GROMACS .gro file of C-alpha atoms in nm:
model
   77
    1UNK     CA    1 -15.184  -2.582   5.248
    2UNK     CA    2 -15.480  -2.754   5.046
    3UNK     CA    3 -15.661  -3.051   5.188
    4UNK     CA    4 -15.481  -3.298   4.942
    5UNK     CA    5 -15.783  -3.498   4.802
    6UNK     CA    6 -15.752  -3.860   4.821
    7UNK     CA    7 -15.744  -4.056   4.491
    8UNK     CA    8 -16.083  -4.216   4.611
    9UNK     CA    9 -16.261  -4.180   4.960
   10UNK     CA   10 -16.190  -4.417   5.236
   11UNK     CA   11 -16.468  -4.554   5.451
   12UNK     CA   12 -16.442  -4.582   5.838
   13UNK     CA   13 -16.595  -4.661   6.123
   14UNK     CA   14 -16.628  -4.450   6.420
   15UNK     CA   15 -16.766  -4.449   6.739
   16UNK     CA   16 -17.092  -4.272   6.653
   17UNK     CA   17 -17.119  -4.312   6.285
   18UNK     CA   18 -16.932  -4.448   5.964
   19UNK     CA   19 -16.754  -4.177   5.788
   20UNK     CA   20 -16.615  -4.119   5.430
   21UNK     CA   21 -16.269  -3.960   5.458
   22UNK     CA   22 -16.170  -3.794   5.097
   23UNK     CA   23 -15.893  -3.595   5.197
   24UNK     CA   24 -15.544  -3.595   5.394
   25UNK     CA   25 -15.688  -3.330   5.596
   26UNK     CA   26 -15.988  -3.521   5.710
   27UNK     CA   27 -15.751  -3.833   5.792
   28UNK     CA   28 -15.530  -3.614   6.001
   29UNK     CA   29 -15.884  -3.466   6.200
   30UNK     CA   30 -15.996  -3.837   6.240
   31UNK     CA   31 -15.650  -3.957   6.355
   32UNK     CA   32 -15.645  -3.682   6.640
   33UNK     CA   33 -15.942  -3.840   6.753
   34UNK     CA   34 -15.834  -4.212   6.723
   35UNK     CA   35 -15.995  -4.442   6.932
   36UNK     CA   36 -15.759  -4.740   6.955
   37UNK     CA   37 -15.387  -4.817   7.022
   38UNK     CA   38 -15.155  -4.559   6.870
   39UNK     CA   39 -14.886  -4.789   6.742
   40UNK     CA   40 -14.649  -4.787   6.430
   41UNK     CA   41 -14.931  -4.774   6.170
   42UNK     CA   42 -15.094  -4.483   6.327
   43UNK     CA   43 -14.773  -4.267   6.353
   44UNK     CA   44 -14.639  -4.360   5.986
   45UNK     CA   45 -15.021  -4.279   5.876
   46UNK     CA   46 -15.027  -3.948   6.080
   47UNK     CA   47 -14.702  -3.835   5.951
   48UNK     CA   48 -14.766  -3.945   5.563
   49UNK     CA   49 -15.111  -3.720   5.588
   50UNK     CA   50 -14.955  -3.448   5.733
   51UNK     CA   51 -14.675  -3.481   5.459
   52UNK     CA   52 -14.925  -3.497   5.214
   53UNK     CA   53 -15.076  -3.159   5.327
   54UNK     CA   54 -14.724  -3.033   5.282
   55UNK     CA   55 -14.666  -3.130   4.948
   56UNK     CA   56 -14.420  -3.399   5.047
   57UNK     CA   57 -14.545  -3.679   4.949
   58UNK     CA   58 -14.877  -3.774   4.738
   59UNK     CA   59 -15.203  -3.791   4.864
   60UNK     CA   60 -15.241  -4.154   4.716
   61UNK     CA   61 -14.932  -4.263   4.946
   62UNK     CA   62 -15.090  -4.100   5.256
   63UNK     CA   63 -15.386  -4.249   5.175
   64UNK     CA   64 -15.247  -4.591   5.160
   65UNK     CA   65 -15.070  -4.536   5.491
   66UNK     CA   66 -15.426  -4.433   5.649
   67UNK     CA   67 -15.560  -4.736   5.501
   68UNK     CA   68 -15.305  -4.933   5.679
   69UNK     CA   69 -15.353  -4.788   6.011
   70UNK     CA   70 -15.732  -4.817   5.997
   71UNK     CA   71 -15.738  -5.154   5.881
   72UNK     CA   72 -15.492  -5.284   6.135
   73UNK     CA   73 -15.717  -5.111   6.423
   74UNK     CA   74 -16.026  -5.277   6.249
   75UNK     CA   75 -16.202  -4.965   6.157
   76UNK     CA   76 -16.196  -5.012   5.802
   77UNK     CA   77 -16.546  -5.046   5.658
   0.00000   0.00000   0.00000
């Protein structure tokens, strides 16, 4: 399983620092420590990032889902 690089990094806010998420793997690790409500956008982002790691969808599509979840939680920088 490769890390599946995003086409471009995503800057997010965390409780301790601002992070740069560059791969589907890093996004999954961030989602595991999700600080907010785990609603629909969260679940879609997690599934898409896992699917990207398995090669089922593109890293670009996973990135878009991740951005949607992060934005809905107010964590997009």
